[in-house]
Tab-separated table of C-alpha atoms in Angstrom:
chain	number	residue	atom	x	y	z
T	1045	MET	CA	-120.118	118.096	-32.943
T	1046	MET	CA	-117.534	118.531	-35.902
T	1047	LEU	CA	-117.720	115.150	-37.295
T	1048	LYS	CA	-120.930	115.315	-37.953
T	1049	SER	CA	-120.821	118.317	-39.773
T	1050	LEU	CA	-118.339	117.145	-41.943
T	1051	LYS	CA	-120.351	113.804	-42.784
T	1052	ALA	CA	-123.474	116.004	-43.618
T	1053	ALA	CA	-121.362	118.307	-45.744
T	1054	THR	CA	-119.751	116.224	-47.953
T	1055	SER	CA	-122.508	113.498	-48.346
T	1056	THR	CA	-123.620	114.419	-51.597
T	1057	ARG	CA	-119.945	114.651	-53.077
T	1058	HIS	CA	-119.049	111.140	-50.924
T	1059	ALA	CA	-122.021	108.984	-52.728
T	1060	ALA	CA	-120.904	110.700	-56.356
T	1061	LEU	CA	-117.905	109.132	-56.049
T	1062	GLU	CA	-118.709	105.747	-54.562
T	1063	GLN	CA	-121.067	105.605	-57.774
T	1064	GLN	CA	-118.261	106.002	-60.115
T	1065	LEU	CA	-116.081	103.575	-58.052
T	1066	PRO	CA	-115.482	99.975	-59.844
T	1067	LEU	CA	-113.716	98.251	-57.654
T	1068	LEU	CA	-116.537	96.828	-56.412
T	1069	ASP	CA	-118.527	95.885	-59.875
T	1070	ALA	CA	-118.715	92.337	-60.286
T	1071	ASN	CA	-116.920	92.197	-63.598
T	1072	LEU	CA	-114.205	94.190	-62.309
T	1073	SER	CA	-110.886	92.613	-64.128
T	1074	HIS	CA	-107.391	92.544	-63.259
T	1075	ALA	CA	-106.147	95.145	-66.028
T	1076	THR	CA	-109.123	97.602	-64.587
T	1077	TYR	CA	-108.079	97.306	-61.306
T	1078	ARG	CA	-104.165	98.039	-61.699
T	1079	HIS	CA	-105.202	101.057	-64.367
T	1080	PHE	CA	-107.048	102.493	-61.097
T	1081	VAL	CA	-104.408	101.549	-58.667
T	1082	GLN	CA	-102.345	104.087	-60.851
T	1083	ARG	CA	-104.630	106.648	-61.032
T	1084	MET	CA	-104.677	106.521	-57.261
T	1085	PHE	CA	-100.437	106.893	-57.073
T	1086	GLY	CA	-101.068	109.884	-58.689
T	1087	PHE	CA	-103.263	111.437	-56.970
T	1088	TYR	CA	-101.782	110.558	-53.392
T	1089	GLU	CA	-98.129	110.807	-54.209
T	1090	PRO	CA	-98.285	114.424	-55.183
T	1091	LEU	CA	-101.340	115.518	-51.897
T	1092	GLU	CA	-99.314	113.895	-49.190
T	1093	ALA	CA	-96.345	115.657	-50.386
T	1094	HIS	CA	-98.153	118.903	-49.972
T	1095	MET	CA	-99.740	117.914	-46.905
T	1096	LEU	CA	-96.848	116.649	-45.687
T	1097	ALA	CA	-94.796	120.014	-46.584
T	1098	LYS	CA	-96.950	122.238	-43.901
T	1099	PRO	CA	-95.709	123.348	-40.948
T	1100	TRP	CA	-98.924	122.136	-38.506
T	1101	TRP	CA	-98.294	118.502	-37.841
T	1102	GLY	CA	-97.005	119.292	-34.319
T	1103	THR	CA	-100.288	120.923	-33.394
T	1104	VAL	CA	-102.709	118.466	-35.839
T	1105	ASN	CA	-101.600	115.776	-33.173
T	1106	VAL	CA	-101.717	113.098	-35.879
T	1107	ASP	CA	-98.883	111.201	-36.776
T	1108	TYR	CA	-98.969	110.763	-40.168
T	1109	ALA	CA	-95.619	108.655	-40.214
T	1110	LEU	CA	-98.257	105.754	-39.576
T	1111	ARG	CA	-100.504	106.775	-42.115
T	1112	HIS	CA	-98.707	107.306	-45.203
T	1113	LYS	CA	-100.457	105.919	-48.118
T	1114	THR	CA	-97.900	106.450	-51.153
T	1115	PRO	CA	-95.352	103.463	-50.143
T	1116	LEU	CA	-98.299	101.409	-50.320
T	1117	LEU	CA	-99.282	102.177	-53.926
T	1118	ARG	CA	-95.829	102.207	-54.985
T	1119	GLN	CA	-96.028	98.663	-53.446
T	1120	ASP	CA	-99.351	97.264	-55.043
T	1121	LEU	CA	-98.192	98.424	-58.341
T	1122	ARG	CA	-94.625	96.671	-58.158
T	1123	VAL	CA	-96.279	93.765	-57.606
T	1124	LEU	CA	-99.001	94.264	-60.151
T	1125	GLY	CA	-96.131	94.412	-62.844
T	1126	ASP	CA	-95.205	98.016	-62.693
T	1127	THR	CA	-91.490	99.221	-62.437
T	1128	GLU	CA	-89.586	101.726	-60.941
T	1129	SER	CA	-89.703	103.126	-64.536
T	1130	THR	CA	-93.288	102.949	-65.418
T	1131	ILE	CA	-93.976	104.074	-62.072
T	1132	ALA	CA	-92.182	107.417	-62.607
T	1133	ALA	CA	-93.631	108.036	-66.211
T	1134	LEU	CA	-96.960	107.909	-64.745
T	1135	PRO	CA	-98.909	110.718	-64.888
T	1136	ARG	CA	-99.681	112.844	-61.534
T	1137	CYS	CA	-102.634	115.422	-60.489
T	1138	GLU	CA	-101.464	118.777	-60.673
T	1139	ARG	CA	-105.074	120.323	-59.136
T	1140	LEU	CA	-105.007	119.569	-55.235
T	1141	PRO	CA	-106.541	121.187	-52.288
T	1142	LEU	CA	-105.136	124.567	-50.827
T	1143	LEU	CA	-103.367	124.018	-47.543
T	1144	THR	CA	-103.311	127.193	-45.871
T	1145	ASN	CA	-104.084	126.467	-42.382
T	1146	PRO	CA	-104.610	123.789	-39.564
T	1147	ALA	CA	-108.411	123.890	-40.505
T	1148	GLN	CA	-107.795	122.801	-44.224
T	1149	LEU	CA	-105.275	119.575	-43.430
T	1150	TRP	CA	-107.691	118.697	-40.716
T	1151	GLY	CA	-110.493	118.628	-43.620
T	1152	CYS	CA	-108.314	116.907	-46.275
T	1153	LEU	CA	-107.597	114.330	-43.841
T	1154	TYR	CA	-110.849	113.599	-42.903
T	1155	VAL	CA	-111.544	112.480	-46.395
T	1156	ILE	CA	-108.522	110.623	-46.920
T	1157	GLU	CA	-108.694	109.032	-43.462
T	1158	GLY	CA	-112.623	107.939	-44.033
T	1159	ALA	CA	-111.318	106.513	-47.278
T	1160	THR	CA	-108.657	104.031	-45.810
T	1161	LEU	CA	-111.559	103.092	-43.384
T	1162	GLY	CA	-113.624	102.361	-46.512
T	1163	GLY	CA	-111.158	100.485	-47.880
T	1164	GLN	CA	-112.170	97.620	-45.608
T	1165	ILE	CA	-114.971	97.173	-47.384
T	1166	ILE	CA	-113.219	97.185	-50.643
T	1167	ILE	CA	-110.491	94.901	-50.034
T	1168	LYS	CA	-112.978	92.163	-49.194
T	1169	ASN	CA	-114.615	91.978	-52.942
T	1170	LEU	CA	-110.564	92.379	-53.894
T	1171	ASN	CA	-109.935	89.234	-52.392
T	1172	ALA	CA	-113.691	87.525	-53.542
T	1173	ARG	CA	-112.635	88.673	-56.689
T	1174	LEU	CA	-109.615	88.908	-57.962
T	1175	GLY	CA	-108.048	86.895	-55.198
T	1176	LEU	CA	-105.768	89.875	-54.062
T	1177	ASN	CA	-104.766	90.381	-50.503
T	1178	ALA	CA	-102.324	92.747	-48.429
T	1179	THR	CA	-99.360	91.053	-50.008
T	1180	SER	CA	-100.612	90.416	-53.280
T	1181	GLY	CA	-101.397	94.244	-54.993
T	1182	ALA	CA	-103.679	95.416	-52.471
T	1183	SER	CA	-101.795	96.753	-49.263
T	1184	PHE	CA	-103.721	100.310	-50.154
T	1185	PHE	CA	-107.021	98.758	-49.420
T	1186	ASP	CA	-106.047	96.578	-46.665
T	1187	GLY	CA	-105.177	100.591	-44.910
T	1188	TYR	CA	-103.835	99.521	-41.589
T	1189	GLY	CA	-104.860	95.890	-41.484
T	1190	PRO	CA	-106.637	95.036	-38.057
T	1191	GLN	CA	-105.352	98.599	-36.397
T	1192	THR	CA	-107.837	100.144	-39.057
T	1193	GLY	CA	-110.945	100.298	-36.635
T	1194	ALA	CA	-108.889	101.531	-33.874
T	1195	ARG	CA	-106.927	104.028	-35.903
T	1196	TRP	CA	-109.667	105.683	-37.648
T	1197	LYS	CA	-111.595	106.149	-33.918
T	1198	ALA	CA	-107.540	107.652	-32.731
T	1199	PHE	CA	-108.203	110.214	-35.899
T	1200	CYS	CA	-111.997	111.135	-34.892
T	1201	ALA	CA	-111.219	111.597	-31.198
T	1202	ALA	CA	-108.111	113.930	-32.514
T	1203	LEU	CA	-110.382	115.719	-34.610
T	1204	THR	CA	-113.502	116.057	-32.042
T	1205	ALA	CA	-110.624	117.655	-29.598
T	1206	GLN	CA	-109.977	120.520	-31.885
T	1207	GLY	CA	-113.707	121.308	-31.638
T	1208	ASP	CA	-114.818	124.646	-33.863
T	1209	ASP	CA	-111.337	126.449	-32.280
T	1210	VAL	CA	-109.247	125.039	-34.610
T	1211	PRO	CA	-106.937	127.635	-36.371
T	1212	GLY	CA	-108.462	129.069	-39.597
T	1213	GLY	CA	-111.956	127.849	-38.618
T	1214	ARG	CA	-114.910	125.423	-38.632
T	1215	ASP	CA	-116.241	126.634	-42.438
T	1216	ALA	CA	-112.390	126.492	-44.053
T	1217	MET	CA	-111.938	122.676	-42.565
T	1218	LEU	CA	-115.649	121.748	-44.394
T	1219	GLN	CA	-115.033	123.698	-47.443
T	1220	SER	CA	-111.612	121.517	-47.583
T	1221	ALA	CA	-113.253	118.395	-47.300
T	1222	ASN	CA	-115.294	119.417	-50.044
T	1223	MET	CA	-112.353	120.721	-52.141
T	1224	THR	CA	-110.435	117.002	-51.494
T	1225	PHE	CA	-113.382	115.065	-52.696
T	1226	ASP	CA	-113.475	117.638	-56.114
T	1227	ALA	CA	-110.326	117.141	-56.457
T	1228	ILE	CA	-109.920	112.928	-56.413
T	1229	SER	CA	-112.996	113.043	-58.729
T	1230	GLU	CA	-112.123	115.406	-60.925
T	1231	TRP	CA	-108.681	113.193	-61.298
T	1232	LEU	CA	-110.331	109.795	-61.787
T	1233	PHE	CA	-113.634	110.933	-63.305
T	1234	PRO	CA	-113.115	114.012	-65.308
T	1235	ARG	CA	-115.896	113.442	-68.021
T	1236	VAL	CA	-118.425	112.784	-64.889
T	1237	PHE	CA	-116.878	115.302	-62.851
T	1238	ALA	CA	-117.656	117.927	-65.887
T	1239	THR	CA	-120.787	116.621	-66.475
T	1240	ARG	CA	-121.852	117.264	-62.776
T	1241	ASP	CA	-120.018	120.494	-62.724
T	1242	ALA	CA	-121.898	121.584	-65.586
T	1243	SER	CA	-125.427	120.676	-63.831
T	1244	LEU	CA	-124.249	123.121	-61.062
T	1245	GLY	CA	-124.495	125.795	-63.495
T	1246	GLY	CA	-120.721	126.385	-63.624
T	1247	SER	CA	-117.805	124.942	-61.567
T	1248	ALA	CA	-118.570	123.569	-58.435
T	1249	CYS	CA	-115.234	124.465	-57.249
T	1250	ASN	CA	-116.270	128.170	-57.659
T	1251	LEU	CA	-119.305	127.284	-56.194
T	1252	LEU	CA	-117.665	126.630	-52.885
T	1253	ASP	CA	-115.136	129.365	-53.493
T	1254	CYS	CA	-112.128	126.685	-53.846
T	1255	GLN	CA	-108.841	127.395	-54.726
T	1256	TYR	CA	-106.535	124.864	-55.565
T	1257	VAL	CA	-102.467	124.804	-55.787
T	1258	SER	CA	-101.191	123.843	-59.008
T	1259	GLN	CA	-98.402	121.494	-59.083
T	1260	GLN	CA	-95.638	122.090	-61.169
T	1261	PRO	CA	-95.886	119.032	-64.258
T	1262	ARG	CA	-93.388	116.296	-63.974
T	1263	LYS	CA	-91.095	115.777	-66.573
T	1264	ILE	CA	-91.224	112.234	-68.083
């Protein structure tokens, strides 16, 4: 089953990323949280633009208009004290997973939709530690609110329906999911990622035969 294959293939990277997240720390501060949301915005804005530019949405059978994350992050930053000027000046990720076929798009979607589901755990801690909710700076982690579970199940059903026949192939989907984990890990925690990379004897991306698309640097 594709979902089980994706979970197994990405388990090591998923666990490594979760261990670095500061969002469940007992001593989480508002300043640390705001900085983390800024970094998330810098990743998701170019990633979603990259994804939405692809021509395969008619066959992917996922209405991403209902799942767009960048507007939620922008809303949170405004609530947390950023202005449109400071948001525009935030650095953007330039190393994004290469998406050359529907299978790679599915692999990327699996990671970010899974992260949305995981946000349901994070939002509880944000509320308990910082008093944040969907209207006070944590709408991104609130995800789809009470519809989060249902939309994850709908996504899984659509992915399962693709099976191994997805254009691009099963291996490309698994590889893309790992590339997406690598991209966000490298962006959020570059020093930790470099250490893990070295422990693998070189570039983790190269070991996976990964390719990335480099975005043009944003002028600020």
